Every structure is written in C-alpha cells, then in structure tokens.
JSON list of C-alpha atoms and ligand atoms in Angstrom, two decimals:
[
{"chain": "X", "resi": 807, "resn": "MET", "atom": "CA", "xyz": [106.83, 74.51, 45.90]},
{"chain": "X", "resi": 808, "resn": "MET", "atom": "CA", "xyz": [105.85, 75.91, 42.51]},
{"chain": "X", "resi": 809, "resn": "ILE", "atom": "CA", "xyz": [105.49, 73.41, 39.69]},
{"chain": "X", "resi": 810, "resn": "GLY", "atom": "CA", "xyz": [105.30, 74.72, 36.15]},
{"chain": "X", "resi": 811, "resn": "VAL", "atom": "CA", "xyz": [103.11, 72.63, 33.88]},
{"chain": "X", "resi": 812, "resn": "LEU", "atom": "CA", "xyz": [103.70, 73.11, 30.17]},
{"chain": "X", "resi": 813, "resn": "ALA", "atom": "CA", "xyz": [100.27, 74.14, 28.92]},
{"chain": "X", "resi": 814, "resn": "LEU", "atom": "CA", "xyz": [100.69, 74.55, 25.18]},
{"chain": "X", "resi": 815, "resn": "GLN", "atom": "CA", "xyz": [98.77, 71.46, 24.15]},
{"chain": "X", "resi": 816, "resn": "GLY", "atom": "CA", "xyz": [97.71, 68.08, 25.50]},
{"chain": "X", "resi": 817, "resn": "ALA", "atom": "CA", "xyz": [96.79, 66.61, 28.88]},
{"chain": "X", "resi": 818, "resn": "PHE", "atom": "CA", "xyz": [98.07, 69.27, 31.28]},
{"chain": "X", "resi": 819, "resn": "VAL", "atom": "CA", "xyz": [94.95, 70.01, 33.35]},
{"chain": "X", "resi": 820, "resn": "GLU", "atom": "CA", "xyz": [94.98, 66.53, 34.88]},
{"chain": "X", "resi": 821, "resn": "HIS", "atom": "CA", "xyz": [98.57, 66.96, 36.05]},
{"chain": "X", "resi": 822, "resn": "ILE", "atom": "CA", "xyz": [97.67, 70.23, 37.71]},
{"chain": "X", "resi": 823, "resn": "LYS", "atom": "CA", "xyz": [94.77, 68.60, 39.55]},
{"chain": "X", "resi": 824, "resn": "ALA", "atom": "CA", "xyz": [96.94, 65.69, 40.69]},
{"chain": "X", "resi": 825, "resn": "LEU", "atom": "CA", "xyz": [99.77, 67.89, 41.97]},
{"chain": "X", "resi": 826, "resn": "GLU", "atom": "CA", "xyz": [97.44, 70.38, 43.64]},
{"chain": "X", "resi": 827, "resn": "SER", "atom": "CA", "xyz": [95.71, 67.51, 45.44]},
{"chain": "X", "resi": 828, "resn": "LEU", "atom": "CA", "xyz": [99.14, 66.81, 46.95]},
{"chain": "X", "resi": 829, "resn": "GLY", "atom": "CA", "xyz": [99.51, 70.38, 48.11]},
{"chain": "X", "resi": 830, "resn": "ALA", "atom": "CA", "xyz": [101.75, 71.73, 45.34]},
{"chain": "X", "resi": 831, "resn": "THR", "atom": "CA", "xyz": [101.13, 75.09, 43.70]},
{"chain": "X", "resi": 832, "resn": "CYS", "atom": "CA", "xyz": [101.00, 74.83, 39.92]},
{"chain": "X", "resi": 833, "resn": "VAL", "atom": "CA", "xyz": [101.40, 77.43, 37.21]},
{"chain": "X", "resi": 834, "resn": "GLU", "atom": "CA", "xyz": [100.61, 76.97, 33.55]},
{"chain": "X", "resi": 835, "resn": "LEU", "atom": "CA", "xyz": [103.57, 77.62, 31.30]},
{"chain": "X", "resi": 836, "resn": "ARG", "atom": "CA", "xyz": [102.27, 79.26, 28.14]},
{"chain": "X", "resi": 837, "resn": "GLN", "atom": "CA", "xyz": [104.92, 81.78, 27.15]},
{"chain": "X", "resi": 838, "resn": "ALA", "atom": "CA", "xyz": [108.60, 82.53, 27.67]},
{"chain": "X", "resi": 839, "resn": "LYS", "atom": "CA", "xyz": [107.83, 85.03, 30.42]},
{"chain": "X", "resi": 840, "resn": "ASP", "atom": "CA", "xyz": [106.27, 82.25, 32.54]},
{"chain": "X", "resi": 841, "resn": "LEU", "atom": "CA", "xyz": [109.68, 80.60, 32.72]},
{"chain": "X", "resi": 842, "resn": "GLU", "atom": "CA", "xyz": [110.97, 83.52, 34.79]},
{"chain": "X", "resi": 843, "resn": "LEU", "atom": "CA", "xyz": [108.92, 82.27, 37.76]},
{"chain": "X", "resi": 844, "resn": "PRO", "atom": "CA", "xyz": [110.86, 80.56, 40.57]},
{"chain": "X", "resi": 845, "resn": "LEU", "atom": "CA", "xyz": [109.96, 77.02, 39.52]},
{"chain": "X", "resi": 846, "resn": "THR", "atom": "CA", "xyz": [110.80, 74.00, 41.68]},
{"chain": "X", "resi": 847, "resn": "GLY", "atom": "CA", "xyz": [109.87, 71.55, 38.95]},
{"chain": "X", "resi": 848, "resn": "VAL", "atom": "CA", "xyz": [108.28, 71.25, 35.56]},
{"chain": "X", "resi": 849, "resn": "VAL", "atom": "CA", "xyz": [105.81, 68.85, 33.94]},
{"chain": "X", "resi": 850, "resn": "LEU", "atom": "CA", "xyz": [105.91, 68.01, 30.24]},
{"chain": "X", "resi": 851, "resn": "PRO", "atom": "CA", "xyz": [102.48, 66.48, 29.58]},
{"chain": "X", "resi": 852, "resn": "GLY", "atom": "CA", "xyz": [101.23, 64.03, 27.00]},
{"chain": "X", "resi": 853, "resn": "GLY", "atom": "CA", "xyz": [99.81, 65.22, 23.72]},
{"chain": "X", "resi": 854, "resn": "GLU", "atom": "CA", "xyz": [101.52, 65.50, 20.37]},
{"chain": "X", "resi": 855, "resn": "SER", "atom": "CA", "xyz": [105.27, 65.94, 20.65]},
{"chain": "X", "resi": 856, "resn": "THR", "atom": "CA", "xyz": [105.65, 67.38, 17.14]},
{"chain": "X", "resi": 857, "resn": "VAL", "atom": "CA", "xyz": [103.15, 70.14, 17.91]},
{"chain": "X", "resi": 858, "resn": "GLN", "atom": "CA", "xyz": [104.59, 70.79, 21.34]},
{"chain": "X", "resi": 859, "resn": "GLY", "atom": "CA", "xyz": [108.15, 70.97, 19.97]},
{"chain": "X", "resi": 860, "resn": "LYS", "atom": "CA", "xyz": [107.08, 73.40, 17.27]},
{"chain": "X", "resi": 861, "resn": "LEU", "atom": "CA", "xyz": [105.19, 75.66, 19.69]},
{"chain": "X", "resi": 862, "resn": "LEU", "atom": "CA", "xyz": [108.06, 75.63, 22.21]},
{"chain": "X", "resi": 863, "resn": "ARG", "atom": "CA", "xyz": [110.37, 76.96, 19.51]},
{"chain": "X", "resi": 864, "resn": "GLU", "atom": "CA", "xyz": [107.91, 79.48, 18.08]},
{"chain": "X", "resi": 865, "resn": "LEU", "atom": "CA", "xyz": [107.17, 80.88, 21.52]},
{"chain": "X", "resi": 866, "resn": "GLY", "atom": "CA", "xyz": [110.83, 81.24, 22.44]},
{"chain": "X", "resi": 867, "resn": "MET", "atom": "CA", "xyz": [110.51, 78.77, 25.32]},
{"chain": "X", "resi": 868, "resn": "TYR", "atom": "CA", "xyz": [112.68, 75.99, 23.92]},
{"chain": "X", "resi": 869, "resn": "ASP", "atom": "CA", "xyz": [116.18, 77.26, 24.76]},
{"chain": "X", "resi": 870, "resn": "ILE", "atom": "CA", "xyz": [115.24, 78.52, 28.21]},
{"chain": "X", "resi": 871, "resn": "LEU", "atom": "CA", "xyz": [113.53, 75.31, 29.23]},
{"chain": "X", "resi": 872, "resn": "LYS", "atom": "CA", "xyz": [116.26, 73.10, 27.78]},
{"chain": "X", "resi": 873, "resn": "GLN", "atom": "CA", "xyz": [118.85, 75.01, 29.77]},
{"chain": "X", "resi": 874, "resn": "LYS", "atom": "CA", "xyz": [116.83, 74.74, 32.99]},
{"chain": "X", "resi": 875, "resn": "ILE", "atom": "CA", "xyz": [116.49, 70.97, 32.54]},
{"chain": "X", "resi": 876, "resn": "GLU", "atom": "CA", "xyz": [120.21, 70.64, 31.84]},
{"chain": "X", "resi": 877, "resn": "GLN", "atom": "CA", "xyz": [120.90, 72.60, 35.00]},
{"chain": "X", "resi": 878, "resn": "GLY", "atom": "CA", "xyz": [118.88, 70.11, 37.04]},
{"chain": "X", "resi": 879, "resn": "LEU", "atom": "CA", "xyz": [115.33, 71.44, 37.27]},
{"chain": "X", "resi": 880, "resn": "PRO", "atom": "CA", "xyz": [113.24, 68.35, 38.14]},
{"chain": "X", "resi": 881, "resn": "VAL", "atom": "CA", "xyz": [111.05, 67.19, 35.23]},
{"chain": "X", "resi": 882, "resn": "LEU", "atom": "CA", "xyz": [108.09, 64.85, 35.07]},
{"chain": "X", "resi": 883, "resn": "ALA", "atom": "CA", "xyz": [107.61, 63.93, 31.41]},
{"chain": "X", "resi": 884, "resn": "THR", "atom": "CA", "xyz": [104.72, 61.77, 30.27]},
{"chain": "X", "resi": 885, "resn": "CYS", "atom": "CA", "xyz": [104.30, 60.25, 26.83]},
{"chain": "X", "resi": 886, "resn": "ALA", "atom": "CA", "xyz": [104.82, 63.14, 24.37]},
{"chain": "X", "resi": 887, "resn": "GLY", "atom": "CA", "xyz": [106.85, 64.76, 27.15]},
{"chain": "X", "resi": 888, "resn": "MET", "atom": "CA", "xyz": [109.15, 61.74, 27.22]},
{"chain": "X", "resi": 889, "resn": "ILE", "atom": "CA", "xyz": [109.61, 62.10, 23.46]},
{"chain": "X", "resi": 890, "resn": "LEU", "atom": "CA", "xyz": [110.66, 65.73, 24.04]},
{"chain": "X", "resi": 891, "resn": "LEU", "atom": "CA", "xyz": [113.38, 64.61, 26.49]},
{"chain": "X", "resi": 892, "resn": "ALA", "atom": "CA", "xyz": [114.80, 61.78, 24.37]},
{"chain": "X", "resi": 893, "resn": "GLU", "atom": "CA", "xyz": [118.27, 62.18, 22.94]},
{"chain": "X", "resi": 894, "resn": "HIS", "atom": "CA", "xyz": [117.33, 59.83, 20.08]},
{"chain": "X", "resi": 895, "resn": "LEU", "atom": "CA", "xyz": [114.08, 58.85, 18.37]},
{"chain": "X", "resi": 896, "resn": "SER", "atom": "CA", "xyz": [114.30, 55.58, 16.46]},
{"chain": "X", "resi": 897, "resn": "ASN", "atom": "CA", "xyz": [111.55, 56.51, 14.00]},
{"chain": "X", "resi": 898, "resn": "ASP", "atom": "CA", "xyz": [111.82, 60.29, 13.75]},
{"chain": "X", "resi": 899, "resn": "ASP", "atom": "CA", "xyz": [114.74, 62.50, 12.72]},
{"chain": "X", "resi": 900, "resn": "LYS", "atom": "CA", "xyz": [113.58, 65.48, 14.72]},
{"chain": "X", "resi": 901, "resn": "VAL", "atom": "CA", "xyz": [114.60, 65.45, 18.38]},
{"chain": "X", "resi": 902, "resn": "HIS", "atom": "CA", "xyz": [113.68, 68.18, 20.86]},
{"chain": "X", "resi": 903, "resn": "PHE", "atom": "CA", "xyz": [115.31, 68.87, 24.25]},
{"chain": "X", "resi": 904, "resn": "ALA", "atom": "CA", "xyz": [117.49, 65.76, 23.93]},
{"chain": "X", "resi": 905, "resn": "THR", "atom": "CA", "xyz": [118.49, 66.02, 27.59]},
{"chain": "X", "resi": 906, "resn": "MET", "atom": "CA", "xyz": [118.01, 62.34, 28.49]},
{"chain": "X", "resi": 907, "resn": "PRO", "atom": "CA", "xyz": [120.21, 59.58, 27.03]},
{"chain": "X", "resi": 908, "resn": "ILE", "atom": "CA", "xyz": [117.41, 57.31, 25.89]},
{"chain": "X", "resi": 909, "resn": "THR", "atom": "CA", "xyz": [116.24, 56.09, 22.50]},
{"chain": "X", "resi": 910, "resn": "VAL", "atom": "CA", "xyz": [112.47, 56.33, 22.18]},
{"chain": "X", "resi": 911, "resn": "ARG", "atom": "CA", "xyz": [110.16, 54.86, 19.57]},
{"chain": "X", "resi": 912, "resn": "ARG", "atom": "CA", "xyz": [107.11, 56.99, 18.88]},
{"chain": "X", "resi": 913, "resn": "ASN", "atom": "CA", "xyz": [103.67, 55.38, 18.47]},
{"chain": "X", "resi": 914, "resn": "ALA", "atom": "CA", "xyz": [105.51, 52.20, 19.32]},
{"chain": "X", "resi": 915, "resn": "TYR", "atom": "CA", "xyz": [102.51, 49.94, 19.88]},
{"chain": "X", "resi": 916, "resn": "GLY", "atom": "CA", "xyz": [101.08, 50.44, 16.40]},
{"chain": "X", "resi": 917, "resn": "ARG", "atom": "CA", "xyz": [97.54, 51.39, 15.53]},
{"chain": "X", "resi": 918, "resn": "GLN", "atom": "CA", "xyz": [95.74, 48.29, 16.78]},
{"chain": "X", "resi": 919, "resn": "LEU", "atom": "CA", "xyz": [97.20, 48.30, 20.26]},
{"chain": "X", "resi": 920, "resn": "GLY", "atom": "CA", "xyz": [97.63, 52.04, 20.31]},
{"chain": "X", "resi": 921, "resn": "SER", "atom": "CA", "xyz": [95.78, 52.57, 23.56]},
{"chain": "X", "resi": 922, "resn": "PHE", "atom": "CA", "xyz": [95.47, 50.21, 26.50]},
{"chain": "X", "resi": 923, "resn": "ARG", "atom": "CA", "xyz": [95.48, 50.08, 30.26]},
{"chain": "X", "resi": 924, "resn": "THR", "atom": "CA", "xyz": [97.37, 47.69, 32.47]},
{"chain": "X", "resi": 925, "resn": "TYR", "atom": "CA", "xyz": [99.15, 47.42, 35.82]},
{"chain": "X", "resi": 926, "resn": "GLY", "atom": "CA", "xyz": [102.89, 47.34, 36.11]},
{"chain": "X", "resi": 927, "resn": "ASP", "atom": "CA", "xyz": [105.50, 47.19, 38.82]},
{"chain": "X", "resi": 928, "resn": "PHE", "atom": "CA", "xyz": [107.19, 50.51, 39.34]},
{"chain": "X", "resi": 929, "resn": "ALA", "atom": "CA", "xyz": [110.48, 50.54, 41.27]},
{"chain": "X", "resi": 930, "resn": "GLY", "atom": "CA", "xyz": [109.80, 51.63, 44.83]},
{"chain": "X", "resi": 931, "resn": "LEU", "atom": "CA", "xyz": [106.06, 52.15, 44.26]},
{"chain": "X", "resi": 932, "resn": "GLY", "atom": "CA", "xyz": [104.77, 48.63, 43.68]},
{"chain": "X", "resi": 933, "resn": "SER", "atom": "CA", "xyz": [101.97, 48.01, 41.21]},
{"chain": "X", "resi": 934, "resn": "VAL", "atom": "CA", "xyz": [100.57, 51.15, 39.55]},
{"chain": "X", "resi": 935, "resn": "PRO", "atom": "CA", "xyz": [97.87, 51.60, 36.92]},
{"chain": "X", "resi": 936, "resn": "MET", "atom": "CA", "xyz": [99.31, 52.48, 33.52]},
{"chain": "X", "resi": 937, "resn": "THR", "atom": "CA", "xyz": [97.23, 54.00, 30.75]},
{"chain": "X", "resi": 938, "resn": "PHE", "atom": "CA", "xyz": [98.90, 54.08, 27.35]},
{"chain": "X", "resi": 939, "resn": "ILE", "atom": "CA", "xyz": [97.62, 56.30, 24.54]},
{"chain": "X", "resi": 940, "resn": "ARG", "atom": "CA", "xyz": [99.38, 56.05, 21.18]},
{"chain": "X", "resi": 941, "resn": "ALA", "atom": "CA", "xyz": [102.32, 55.54, 23.43]},
{"chain": "X", "resi": 942, "resn": "PRO", "atom": "CA", "xyz": [106.03, 55.50, 22.88]},
{"chain": "X", "resi": 943, "resn": "TYR", "atom": "CA", "xyz": [108.40, 53.20, 24.72]},
{"chain": "X", "resi": 944, "resn": "ILE", "atom": "CA", "xyz": [112.09, 53.34, 25.48]},
{"chain": "X", "resi": 945, "resn": "GLU", "atom": "CA", "xyz": [114.15, 51.10, 23.23]},
{"chain": "X", "resi": 946, "resn": "LYS", "atom": "CA", "xyz": [117.55, 51.82, 24.69]},
{"chain": "X", "resi": 947, "resn": "VAL", "atom": "CA", "xyz": [118.86, 53.48, 27.81]},
{"chain": "X", "resi": 948, "resn": "GLY", "atom": "CA", "xyz": [122.25, 55.14, 28.08]},
{"chain": "X", "resi": 949, "resn": "ALA", "atom": "CA", "xyz": [124.70, 55.32, 30.98]},
{"chain": "X", "resi": 950, "resn": "GLY", "atom": "CA", "xyz": [123.25, 56.66, 34.19]},
{"chain": "X", "resi": 951, "resn": "VAL", "atom": "CA", "xyz": [119.64, 55.95, 33.29]},
{"chain": "X", "resi": 952, "resn": "GLU", "atom": "CA", "xyz": [117.72, 53.92, 35.84]},
{"chain": "X", "resi": 953, "resn": "VAL", "atom": "CA", "xyz": [114.92, 51.73, 34.47]},
{"chain": "X", "resi": 954, "resn": "LEU", "atom": "CA", "xyz": [111.89, 52.02, 36.77]},
{"chain": "X", "resi": 955, "resn": "ALA", "atom": "CA", "xyz": [109.24, 49.96, 34.99]},
{"chain": "X", "resi": 956, "resn": "THR", "atom": "CA", "xyz": [108.87, 47.55, 32.11]},
{"chain": "X", "resi": 957, "resn": "VAL", "atom": "CA", "xyz": [105.72, 46.17, 30.50]},
{"chain": "X", "resi": 958, "resn": "ASP", "atom": "CA", "xyz": [106.10, 43.14, 28.23]},
{"chain": "X", "resi": 959, "resn": "ASP", "atom": "CA", "xyz": [109.87, 43.63, 28.28]},
{"chain": "X", "resi": 960, "resn": "LYS", "atom": "CA", "xyz": [109.57, 47.22, 27.05]},
{"chain": "X", "resi": 961, "resn": "VAL", "atom": "CA", "xyz": [110.90, 50.02, 29.21]},
{"chain": "X", "resi": 962, "resn": "VAL", "atom": "CA", "xyz": [108.02, 52.36, 30.06]},
{"chain": "X", "resi": 963, "resn": "ALA", "atom": "CA", "xyz": [109.52, 54.42, 32.90]},
{"chain": "X", "resi": 964, "resn": "ALA", "atom": "CA", "xyz": [113.03, 55.64, 33.57]},
{"chain": "X", "resi": 965, "resn": "ARG", "atom": "CA", "xyz": [114.91, 58.22, 35.56]},
{"chain": "X", "resi": 966, "resn": "TYR", "atom": "CA", "xyz": [118.07, 60.13, 34.74]},
{"chain": "X", "resi": 967, "resn": "GLY", "atom": "CA", "xyz": [119.10, 62.46, 37.52]},
{"chain": "X", "resi": 968, "resn": "LYS", "atom": "CA", "xyz": [116.12, 64.74, 38.02]},
{"chain": "X", "resi": 969, "resn": "GLN", "atom": "CA", "xyz": [114.39, 63.71, 34.81]},
{"chain": "X", "resi": 970, "resn": "LEU", "atom": "CA", "xyz": [111.54, 61.23, 35.25]},
{"chain": "X", "resi": 971, "resn": "ALA", "atom": "CA", "xyz": [110.15, 59.94, 31.95]},
{"chain": "X", "resi": 972, "resn": "LEU", "atom": "CA", "xyz": [107.04, 57.79, 31.54]},
{"chain": "X", "resi": 973, "resn": "ALA", "atom": "CA", "xyz": [105.45, 56.25, 28.45]},
{"chain": "X", "resi": 974, "resn": "PHE", "atom": "CA", "xyz": [102.08, 56.13, 30.21]},
{"chain": "X", "resi": 975, "resn": "HIS", "atom": "CA", "xyz": [99.71, 58.70, 31.73]},
{"chain": "X", "resi": 976, "resn": "PRO", "atom": "CA", "xyz": [99.61, 58.61, 35.55]},
{"chain": "X", "resi": 977, "resn": "GLU", "atom": "CA", "xyz": [97.53, 61.83, 35.50]},
{"chain": "X", "resi": 978, "resn": "LEU", "atom": "CA", "xyz": [94.63, 59.85, 34.02]},
{"chain": "X", "resi": 979, "resn": "ASP", "atom": "CA", "xyz": [94.61, 57.35, 36.90]},
{"chain": "X", "resi": 980, "resn": "VAL", "atom": "CA", "xyz": [94.79, 59.64, 39.92]},
{"chain": "X", "resi": 981, "resn": "GLN", "atom": "CA", "xyz": [91.46, 58.35, 41.24]},
{"chain": "X", "resi": 982, "resn": "GLU", "atom": "CA", "xyz": [93.27, 55.12, 41.86]},
{"chain": "X", "resi": 983, "resn": "SER", "atom": "CA", "xyz": [96.87, 56.14, 42.50]},
{"chain": "X", "resi": 984, "resn": "VAL", "atom": "CA", "xyz": [98.84, 59.34, 42.93]},
{"chain": "X", "resi": 985, "resn": "ALA", "atom": "CA", "xyz": [102.05, 57.42, 43.65]},
{"chain": "X", "resi": 986, "resn": "VAL", "atom": "CA", "xyz": [103.94, 58.69, 40.62]},
{"chain": "X", "resi": 987, "resn": "HIS", "atom": "CA", "xyz": [103.05, 62.31, 41.30]},
{"chain": "X", "resi": 988, "resn": "LYS", "atom": "CA", "xyz": [104.13, 61.81, 44.91]},
{"chain": "X", "resi": 989, "resn": "LEU", "atom": "CA", "xyz": [107.46, 60.50, 43.69]},
{"chain": "X", "resi": 990, "resn": "PHE", "atom": "CA", "xyz": [107.87, 63.59, 41.53]},
{"chain": "X", "resi": 991, "resn": "ARG", "atom": "CA", "xyz": [106.92, 65.88, 44.40]},
{"chain": "X", "resi": 992, "resn": "GLN", "atom": "CA", "xyz": [109.61, 64.14, 46.46]},
{"chain": "X", "resi": 993, "resn": "MET", "atom": "CA", "xyz": [112.17, 64.69, 43.67]},
{"chain": "X", "resi": 994, "resn": "CYS", "atom": "CA", "xyz": [111.29, 68.39, 43.73]},
{"chain": "X", "resi": 995, "resn": "LYS", "atom": "CA", "xyz": [111.92, 68.55, 47.48]},
{"chain": "X", "resi": 996, "resn": "GLU", "atom": "CA", "xyz": [115.31, 66.81, 47.47]},
{"chain": "K", "resi": 2098, "resn": "LIG", "atom": "N1", "xyz": [101.87, 59.79, 19.85]},
{"chain": "K", "resi": 2098, "resn": "LIG", "atom": "C1", "xyz": [102.20, 61.02, 20.52]},
{"chain": "K", "resi": 2098, "resn": "LIG", "atom": "C2", "xyz": [103.50, 61.60, 19.98]},
{"chain": "K", "resi": 2098, "resn": "LIG", "atom": "O1", "xyz": [104.16, 60.99, 19.21]},
{"chain": "K", "resi": 2098, "resn": "LIG", "atom": "C3", "xyz": [102.31, 60.80, 22.02]},
{"chain": "K", "resi": 2098, "resn": "LIG", "atom": "C4", "xyz": [100.98, 60.35, 22.56]},
{"chain": "K", "resi": 2098, "resn": "LIG", "atom": "C5", "xyz": [100.66, 60.86, 23.92]},
{"chain": "K", "resi": 2098, "resn": "LIG", "atom": "O2", "xyz": [101.27, 61.77, 24.46]},
{"chain": "K", "resi": 2098, "resn": "LIG", "atom": "N2", "xyz": [99.59, 60.33, 24.47]},
{"chain": "K", "resi": 2098, "resn": "LIG", "atom": "O3", "xyz": [103.84, 62.70, 20.31]}
]
C-alpha cells in the first residue's frame, strides 16, 4: 500500500507518521512526476486551501490529481483538504477539485472560536478527539454523501464514495486515537 501525501504546504508530516505507524508506506507528493507512482490512496492535508490550490495548478498537479480522484482513488481530506474537494464554497468563489457534492464554509467558526478541541461521535468509530483550527464545516450535502459526524449540529465529517472529508485534524490527535487513519487505510484496501 502506497499512500501519497500532498506535501506542498500545511500539516502533512503528521499524516505520514500516523499512516506509517499503521504499516502503510507514504510518499510525499511535491511535483507532477510524483503522481506517476502507483498510489493506493492520497491525503490532502490541512493548511491554507488558497495556497494549496494555487500551487497545485502552478506545478501541473491539479488536472492529474482531479482525474485520479474522479476515477476513484481513495482520498483522506482534512480541513483545507476538504475545502479542495468541495463542489461549492459558500463564502468563496474559487473552488478547486470540486469532486465532492458538498457546500463548505471556510473559516466557519469565526475568529474567536477559530480553534478548539472536542470529542464527537464518528459513525462506526465511536467518540474521537477532534481538533479544529480555523476550520471549515459542511453546510450542505448532496445526493450520495454520507454524514459521518456532526458537532453542534454542523457536519464535520462526510464520505462520498472513496472521498473522506473532515473539518478537523485527526493527525494532531494520533497519540490518543488513530481510528480515522485506520478507517482510511481500510478504504484503501477495499
Ligand atoms: N482556514 C483554512 C482554509 O481556509 C483551513 C484551515 C486548516 O486547514 N487548518 O484553507
């Protein structure tokens, strides 16, 4: 199993550590050529979606990766990564891969509550720690999207086929739980 972790910007190292602790081999995706590797899955980490989207296009990775996702390559997308997958952004005109029928609000918790940690029920996994950092949430889900977790009535995790999108950062809580990464590893095996 070879998981490509988008390593242009943001919190990618923590994902690599989490997945390697579960026995997966990870490669950093930094340029278009890296996408030629026989990937079994891909991680879109947190960070700044605007920067990531711009770099993906400048480096010629955007079209290739979008096509792979559309063809069913399993994706774990956290925070900024979820913004990259969203078909619609309620407070931004610029969408990116737009492969998942969800409407996402960026920086949805405002400045005051921008970052917080809580526990939430995750479908099939029970209670998991959830760290939010200037987080988005999902305002609307389209047909075929399964809601996996809500916090205060806001959707913070959802799945659409092989695309798993999270508003929070499971890679920052691996000391306590690797349940979400295990779920993704399972999706890559199916
Ligand atoms: N606020 C960031 C964005 O809009 C996402 C924050 C994160 O990934 N922690 O891209």
